[in-house]
Amino acid sequence: MTTVMTDCYLSHNLGDDLFLTTLISRYPHVQFMVSADRSYVFLRGMFPNVNLLIQPNHCSNLISKSFWYFIKKYRHNKATRLSDVLVTIGGSLYWEQSGNKSVKARIDEARRLHGDRRKAREAKHHIVIGANFGPWHSDNFLNYYRDYFAYNCDDVCFRDRYSANLFSDVPTVHMAPDVLFGVQLPQVPKCHKAFFSVIDPHHPKYCMSSTQADAYDWMMVALMQRYAARGYELVLCSFCQAEGDERTMERLSNIMHEQGISVRLLRYRNDIREVLEELTSSEVVVGSRFHATILGLSAGAAVLPVMYSAKTAHVLEDIGFDMGHTIDLKTDGWKDKPAEMLPEAICFDVTAQQAGAAGQFAALDHLVRGR
């Protein structure tokens, strides 16, 4: 049996969890090694072909943290050496912090870059699936990963042309539509319902000022008022508790409650199917989360992408989506606009992307079949 060591981001984020479960379910006769804490034990019940390398959830002091860091690194390296292939799967895996970096930021970045190369060197084969590149701000960063992809990876499949074109001189680099375009969605009837995926604009990863964060909240309120006035049931969904989605959900829910508008709350807590059923049965999806947009398009909903990062724009431009029906949080054009001035959600055919998403797995398919 082929053994795969997985390298992925696990923090109970719906999109990243779906990356992993899509990978595992595609290869039922492959043994997957997954390094995670005990909160991911539920994977054992879902997949008999998963071997969890359990890490501690919390470490109380510096000595304990250091001890478990080296234990985790040792176990990961050993599992990688024993596996037939290392699969790195995820979205925004290769990014560089902007501006003047603090000493800590420089150390963290150096550790991350060194860690990527170390893991790849331990592997017999190394395949990267589903990623995008950036944001990046220096030629040193770009050139580091040009060498990395050329000499430490058997295959790198990006999800957007922008990323792939940055490394057009590297033969192992190519692109295919996002992995989650290929997810098998539940067969459920559509309801007169609007599904809102939120982010926490106060979270450091979004680099938004308090004024911008407040403006985001009120824009989402305006959109919910729009669809409530049209008779839609409203569902607010958190994709990632750890990144603060639920705080935003509670804030917006309280505002709507004060206005006498009913909103149903949905918290992702490892039940992937629950969220997919709610999203797939919705006629409208307002997607602040990248994968809310991808899944909404796949479900045939009218989608309004709310973009916090260029990665969403790159993918939507690749497929020919009308960018006039998006909201770019990195610009000022959306701020303080009444609902009637904000873009409308639209439907867009992604049949080609749904078929093409299998291309993300082409290299791994070939390797598994050849064993």
Coordinates of C-alpha atoms in Angstrom, one line a residue:
M1 CA 0.0 0.0 0.0
T2 CA 1.2 3.5 -0.9
T3 CA 1.9 5.7 2.1
V4 CA 1.5 9.5 1.9
M5 CA 2.7 12.0 4.5
T6 CA 0.5 15.1 4.5
D7 CA 1.8 18.6 5.1
C8 CA -1.2 20.9 5.6
Y9 CA -2.7 23.7 7.8
L10 CA -5.0 22.3 10.4
S11 CA -6.8 24.8 12.5
H12 CA -10.5 23.8 12.0
N13 CA -10.8 26.0 9.0
L14 CA -13.5 24.6 6.7
G15 CA -11.6 25.2 3.5
D16 CA -8.4 23.6 4.7
D17 CA -10.3 20.7 6.3
L18 CA -12.0 20.1 3.0
F19 CA -8.7 20.1 1.2
L20 CA -7.5 17.3 3.4
T21 CA -10.8 15.2 3.4
T22 CA -11.0 15.6 -0.4
L23 CA -7.4 14.3 -0.7
I24 CA -8.0 11.3 1.6
S25 CA -11.3 10.3 0.1
R26 CA -9.9 10.3 -3.4
Y27 CA -7.4 7.6 -2.5
P28 CA -9.2 5.0 -0.3
H29 CA -6.4 2.4 -0.8
V30 CA -3.6 4.8 0.2
Q31 CA -2.4 5.2 3.8
F32 CA -2.3 8.8 4.9
M33 CA -0.1 10.0 7.8
V34 CA -1.6 13.2 9.3
S35 CA 0.1 15.2 12.1
A36 CA -2.5 16.9 14.2
D37 CA -3.6 17.5 17.8
R38 CA -6.4 15.5 19.5
S39 CA -9.1 17.8 18.2
Y40 CA -8.7 16.0 14.8
V41 CA -9.4 12.5 16.2
F42 CA -12.7 12.6 14.3
L43 CA -10.8 11.9 11.1
R44 CA -10.2 8.3 12.3
G45 CA -14.0 7.8 12.4
M46 CA -14.3 9.2 8.9
F47 CA -11.4 7.4 7.2
P48 CA -10.0 4.0 8.0
N49 CA -6.9 4.9 5.9
V50 CA -5.8 7.7 8.2
N51 CA -2.9 7.3 10.7
L52 CA -2.9 10.3 13.1
L53 CA 0.4 11.4 14.6
I54 CA -1.1 13.0 17.7
Q55 CA 0.5 16.2 19.0
P56 CA -0.3 17.9 22.3
N57 CA -3.1 20.6 22.2
H58 CA -1.4 23.0 24.7
C59 CA 2.0 23.4 26.3
S60 CA 2.1 25.2 29.6
N61 CA 5.7 26.6 29.5
L62 CA 8.6 27.4 27.3
I63 CA 10.5 24.2 28.2
S64 CA 7.4 22.1 27.4
K65 CA 6.9 23.9 24.1
S66 CA 10.5 23.5 23.1
F67 CA 10.4 19.8 24.0
W68 CA 7.3 19.1 22.0
Y69 CA 8.5 21.2 19.1
F70 CA 11.5 19.0 18.6
I71 CA 9.5 15.8 19.2
K72 CA 7.0 16.9 16.6
K73 CA 9.8 17.8 14.1
Y74 CA 11.5 14.4 14.7
R75 CA 8.2 12.4 14.3
H76 CA 7.3 14.4 11.2
N77 CA 10.7 13.9 9.6
K78 CA 10.7 10.2 10.4
A79 CA 7.2 9.7 9.0
T80 CA 8.2 11.6 5.9
R81 CA 11.3 9.4 5.3
L82 CA 9.2 6.3 5.7
S83 CA 6.4 7.4 3.4
D84 CA 6.4 7.0 -0.4
V85 CA 5.5 10.7 -1.0
L86 CA 5.1 13.9 0.9
V87 CA 2.0 15.9 -0.2
T88 CA 1.8 19.5 0.7
I89 CA -1.8 20.6 0.2
G90 CA -3.3 24.0 1.0
G91 CA -4.0 27.5 -0.3
S92 CA -2.0 30.5 0.8
L93 CA 1.1 28.5 1.7
Y94 CA 3.9 30.8 0.3
W95 CA 3.5 34.4 1.5
E96 CA 5.8 37.1 2.6
Q97 CA 5.1 39.8 5.2
S98 CA 5.2 43.3 3.9
G99 CA 6.8 46.4 5.3
N100 CA 9.6 46.6 7.9
K101 CA 9.8 43.2 9.5
S102 CA 10.4 42.9 13.2
V103 CA 13.2 40.6 14.4
K104 CA 10.5 38.0 15.4
A105 CA 8.9 38.2 12.0
R106 CA 12.3 37.7 10.3
I107 CA 13.0 34.7 12.5
D108 CA 9.6 33.2 11.9
E109 CA 9.9 33.6 8.2
A110 CA 13.4 32.1 8.1
R111 CA 12.1 29.2 10.2
R112 CA 9.2 28.7 7.8
L113 CA 11.4 28.8 4.7
H114 CA 13.9 26.4 6.3
G115 CA 11.2 24.1 7.4
D116 CA 9.7 23.9 3.9
R117 CA 13.1 22.9 2.5
R118 CA 13.9 20.5 5.3
K119 CA 10.6 18.6 4.9
A120 CA 11.1 18.4 1.2
R121 CA 14.6 17.0 1.5
E122 CA 13.4 14.2 3.8
A123 CA 10.9 13.0 1.2
K124 CA 11.3 10.4 -1.5
H125 CA 8.9 12.4 -3.7
H126 CA 7.3 15.8 -3.0
I127 CA 4.1 17.1 -4.6
V128 CA 2.4 20.4 -3.9
I129 CA -1.4 20.6 -4.5
G130 CA -3.8 23.6 -4.5
A131 CA -1.6 26.5 -3.5
N132 CA -1.3 30.1 -4.6
F133 CA 1.9 32.2 -4.4
G134 CA 1.9 35.5 -2.5
P135 CA 1.6 38.0 -1.4
W136 CA 5.4 38.5 -1.9
H137 CA 7.5 41.7 -1.7
S138 CA 11.1 40.9 -2.4
D139 CA 13.1 39.2 -5.2
N140 CA 14.9 37.2 -2.5
F141 CA 11.7 35.5 -1.4
L142 CA 10.6 34.9 -5.0
N143 CA 14.0 33.4 -6.0
Y144 CA 14.1 31.2 -2.9
Y145 CA 10.9 29.5 -3.9
R146 CA 11.9 29.4 -7.6
D147 CA 14.9 27.2 -6.5
Y148 CA 12.7 25.3 -4.0
F149 CA 10.1 24.4 -6.6
A150 CA 12.7 23.5 -9.2
Y151 CA 14.9 21.3 -7.0
N152 CA 12.8 20.1 -4.0
C153 CA 9.4 19.3 -5.7
D154 CA 8.5 16.7 -8.2
D155 CA 5.3 18.6 -9.1
V156 CA 3.7 21.9 -8.1
C157 CA 0.1 22.6 -9.1
F158 CA -1.1 26.1 -8.4
R159 CA -4.7 27.2 -8.5
D160 CA -4.2 30.4 -10.4
R161 CA -2.4 31.6 -13.5
Y162 CA -0.8 34.5 -11.7
S163 CA 1.2 32.1 -9.4
A164 CA 2.1 29.6 -12.1
N165 CA 3.3 32.4 -14.4
L166 CA 5.7 33.6 -11.8
F167 CA 7.5 30.3 -12.2
S168 CA 7.0 29.7 -15.9
D169 CA 10.7 28.7 -16.3
V170 CA 10.3 25.9 -13.8
P171 CA 9.2 22.7 -15.6
T172 CA 7.5 21.1 -12.6
V173 CA 5.1 24.1 -12.1
H174 CA 1.6 24.2 -13.7
M175 CA -1.9 25.1 -12.7
A176 CA -5.4 23.7 -12.5
P177 CA -8.7 25.0 -11.0
D178 CA -9.0 25.1 -7.2
V179 CA -9.3 21.7 -5.6
L180 CA -12.7 22.5 -4.1
F181 CA -14.3 23.1 -7.5
G182 CA -14.2 19.3 -7.6
V183 CA -15.9 18.7 -4.3
Q184 CA -19.0 16.5 -4.5
L185 CA -21.8 18.7 -3.0
P186 CA -24.9 17.3 -1.3
Q187 CA -28.0 16.8 -3.5
V188 CA -30.4 19.1 -1.7
P189 CA -33.2 21.4 -3.0
K190 CA -32.7 25.1 -3.3
C191 CA -34.4 27.4 -0.7
H192 CA -35.1 31.1 -0.8
K193 CA -32.1 31.6 1.4
A194 CA -29.0 33.9 1.5
F195 CA -25.8 32.4 3.0
F196 CA -23.3 34.9 4.4
S197 CA -19.7 33.8 5.0
V198 CA -17.9 36.2 7.3
I199 CA -14.3 37.1 8.4
D200 CA -13.1 38.9 11.4
P201 CA -11.8 42.2 10.0
H202 CA -10.0 42.9 13.3
H203 CA -7.8 39.8 12.8
P204 CA -4.2 40.8 12.1
K205 CA -4.1 38.6 8.9
Y206 CA -6.4 41.0 7.1
C207 CA -4.4 44.2 7.9
M208 CA -7.5 46.4 8.3
S209 CA -7.8 49.5 10.4
S210 CA -10.5 49.8 13.0
T211 CA -12.3 52.2 10.7
Q212 CA -12.2 49.7 7.8
A213 CA -13.3 46.9 10.1
D214 CA -16.3 48.9 11.2
A215 CA -17.1 49.7 7.6
Y216 CA -17.0 45.9 6.8
D217 CA -19.5 45.2 9.5
W218 CA -21.9 47.8 8.3
M219 CA -21.5 46.7 4.6
M220 CA -22.5 43.2 5.6
V221 CA -25.4 44.6 7.5
A222 CA -26.5 46.5 4.5
L223 CA -26.4 43.4 2.3
M224 CA -28.3 41.4 4.9
Q225 CA -31.0 44.1 5.0
R226 CA -31.1 43.9 1.1
Y227 CA -31.9 40.2 1.1
A228 CA -34.2 40.4 4.2
A229 CA -36.3 43.0 2.3
R230 CA -36.5 40.5 -0.6
G231 CA -37.9 37.8 1.6
Y232 CA -34.8 35.7 1.9
E233 CA -34.0 33.6 5.0
L234 CA -30.6 34.8 6.3
V235 CA -27.8 32.4 7.4
L236 CA -24.6 33.7 8.9
C237 CA -21.8 31.2 8.8
S238 CA -18.4 31.0 10.5
F239 CA -15.8 28.9 8.6
C240 CA -13.0 29.2 11.3
Q241 CA -13.5 29.9 15.0
A242 CA -9.8 30.3 15.6
E243 CA -9.6 33.2 13.2
G244 CA -12.4 35.1 14.8
D245 CA -15.3 34.4 12.4
E246 CA -17.7 33.7 15.2
R247 CA -17.0 37.1 16.9
T248 CA -18.1 38.8 13.7
M249 CA -21.1 36.6 13.4
E250 CA -22.2 37.5 16.9
R251 CA -21.7 41.2 16.3
L252 CA -23.7 41.2 13.0
S253 CA -26.4 39.0 14.5
N254 CA -26.9 41.4 17.4
I255 CA -27.2 44.4 15.0
M256 CA -29.8 42.5 13.0
H257 CA -31.7 41.4 16.1
E258 CA -32.0 45.1 17.2
Q259 CA -33.5 45.8 13.8
G260 CA -36.1 43.0 14.2
I261 CA -34.5 40.9 11.5
S262 CA -34.1 37.2 12.1
V263 CA -30.7 35.6 11.3
R264 CA -29.7 32.0 11.8
L265 CA -26.2 31.3 12.9
L266 CA -24.1 28.4 11.7
R267 CA -20.7 27.5 13.3
Y268 CA -18.4 25.1 11.6
R269 CA -17.3 22.6 14.2
N270 CA -15.9 19.7 12.1
D271 CA -19.3 18.9 10.6
I272 CA -18.4 19.6 7.0
R273 CA -21.6 18.2 5.5
E274 CA -23.8 20.5 7.7
V275 CA -22.1 23.6 6.2
L276 CA -22.2 22.2 2.7
E277 CA -25.9 21.4 2.9
E278 CA -26.7 24.9 4.1
L279 CA -24.6 26.5 1.4
T280 CA -25.7 24.3 -1.4
S281 CA -29.4 24.8 -0.6
S282 CA -29.0 28.6 -0.7
E283 CA -30.0 30.7 -3.7
V284 CA -27.5 33.4 -2.8
V285 CA -24.0 33.2 -1.3
V286 CA -22.1 36.3 -0.1
G287 CA -18.6 35.0 0.3
S288 CA -16.1 36.8 2.5
R289 CA -14.2 33.5 2.8
F290 CA -12.4 32.5 -0.4
H291 CA -13.9 29.0 -0.4
A292 CA -17.4 30.3 0.2
T293 CA -17.1 31.9 -3.2
I294 CA -15.7 28.7 -4.8
L295 CA -18.4 26.4 -3.3
G296 CA -21.2 28.9 -4.0
L297 CA -20.3 29.0 -7.7
S298 CA -20.1 25.2 -7.7
A299 CA -23.5 24.9 -6.1
G300 CA -25.0 27.1 -8.8
A301 CA -25.9 29.9 -6.4
A302 CA -25.9 33.6 -7.3
V303 CA -22.5 34.7 -5.7
L304 CA -21.2 38.0 -4.4
P305 CA -17.5 37.6 -3.7
V306 CA -16.2 39.9 -0.9
M307 CA -12.4 39.8 -1.5
Y308 CA -9.9 40.4 1.3
S309 CA -7.0 39.2 -0.8
A310 CA -5.7 39.2 -4.4
K311 CA -5.9 35.4 -4.4
T312 CA -9.7 35.6 -4.9
A313 CA -9.4 38.1 -7.7
H314 CA -6.7 36.0 -9.5
V315 CA -9.0 32.9 -9.5
L316 CA -12.1 34.8 -10.6
E317 CA -10.2 36.6 -13.4
D318 CA -8.9 33.2 -14.6
I319 CA -12.5 31.9 -15.0
G320 CA -13.8 35.1 -16.6
F321 CA -16.1 36.2 -13.7
D322 CA -17.5 39.7 -14.1
M323 CA -15.4 41.6 -11.6
G324 CA -18.0 44.4 -11.5
H325 CA -20.0 42.0 -9.3
T326 CA -17.4 41.7 -6.6
I327 CA -16.4 43.8 -3.5
D328 CA -12.6 44.4 -3.1
L329 CA -11.9 45.1 0.6
K330 CA -8.4 46.4 -0.4
T331 CA -10.0 49.4 -2.2
D332 CA -12.3 52.2 -0.9
G333 CA -15.1 51.9 -3.5
W334 CA -17.4 49.9 -1.2
K335 CA -17.2 51.9 2.0
D336 CA -20.3 53.6 3.4
K337 CA -22.4 52.7 0.3
P338 CA -26.1 51.9 0.9
A339 CA -27.3 48.5 -0.1
E340 CA -28.8 49.6 -3.5
M341 CA -25.3 50.9 -4.5
L342 CA -23.5 47.6 -3.7
P343 CA -23.0 45.0 -6.5
E344 CA -25.5 42.2 -7.0
A345 CA -24.8 38.5 -6.6
I346 CA -24.7 36.7 -10.0
C347 CA -24.6 33.1 -11.2
F348 CA -21.7 31.9 -13.3
D349 CA -21.1 28.6 -15.0
V350 CA -18.1 26.7 -13.6
T351 CA -18.7 23.4 -15.3
A352 CA -15.2 23.5 -16.9
Q353 CA -13.6 24.3 -13.6
Q354 CA -15.4 21.4 -11.9
A355 CA -14.0 19.0 -14.5
G356 CA -10.6 20.6 -14.5
A357 CA -10.0 20.5 -10.7
A358 CA -9.0 16.8 -11.0
G359 CA -5.8 18.2 -12.7
Q360 CA -4.6 19.2 -9.2
F361 CA -4.2 15.5 -8.5
A362 CA -2.6 14.4 -11.8
A363 CA 0.9 13.9 -10.4
L364 CA -0.3 12.0 -7.4
D365 CA -2.6 9.9 -9.5
H366 CA 0.4 9.0 -11.7
L367 CA 2.6 8.1 -8.8
V368 CA -0.1 6.0 -7.0
R369 CA -1.0 4.1 -10.1
G370 CA 2.7 3.4 -10.8
R371 CA 3.3 1.7 -7.5

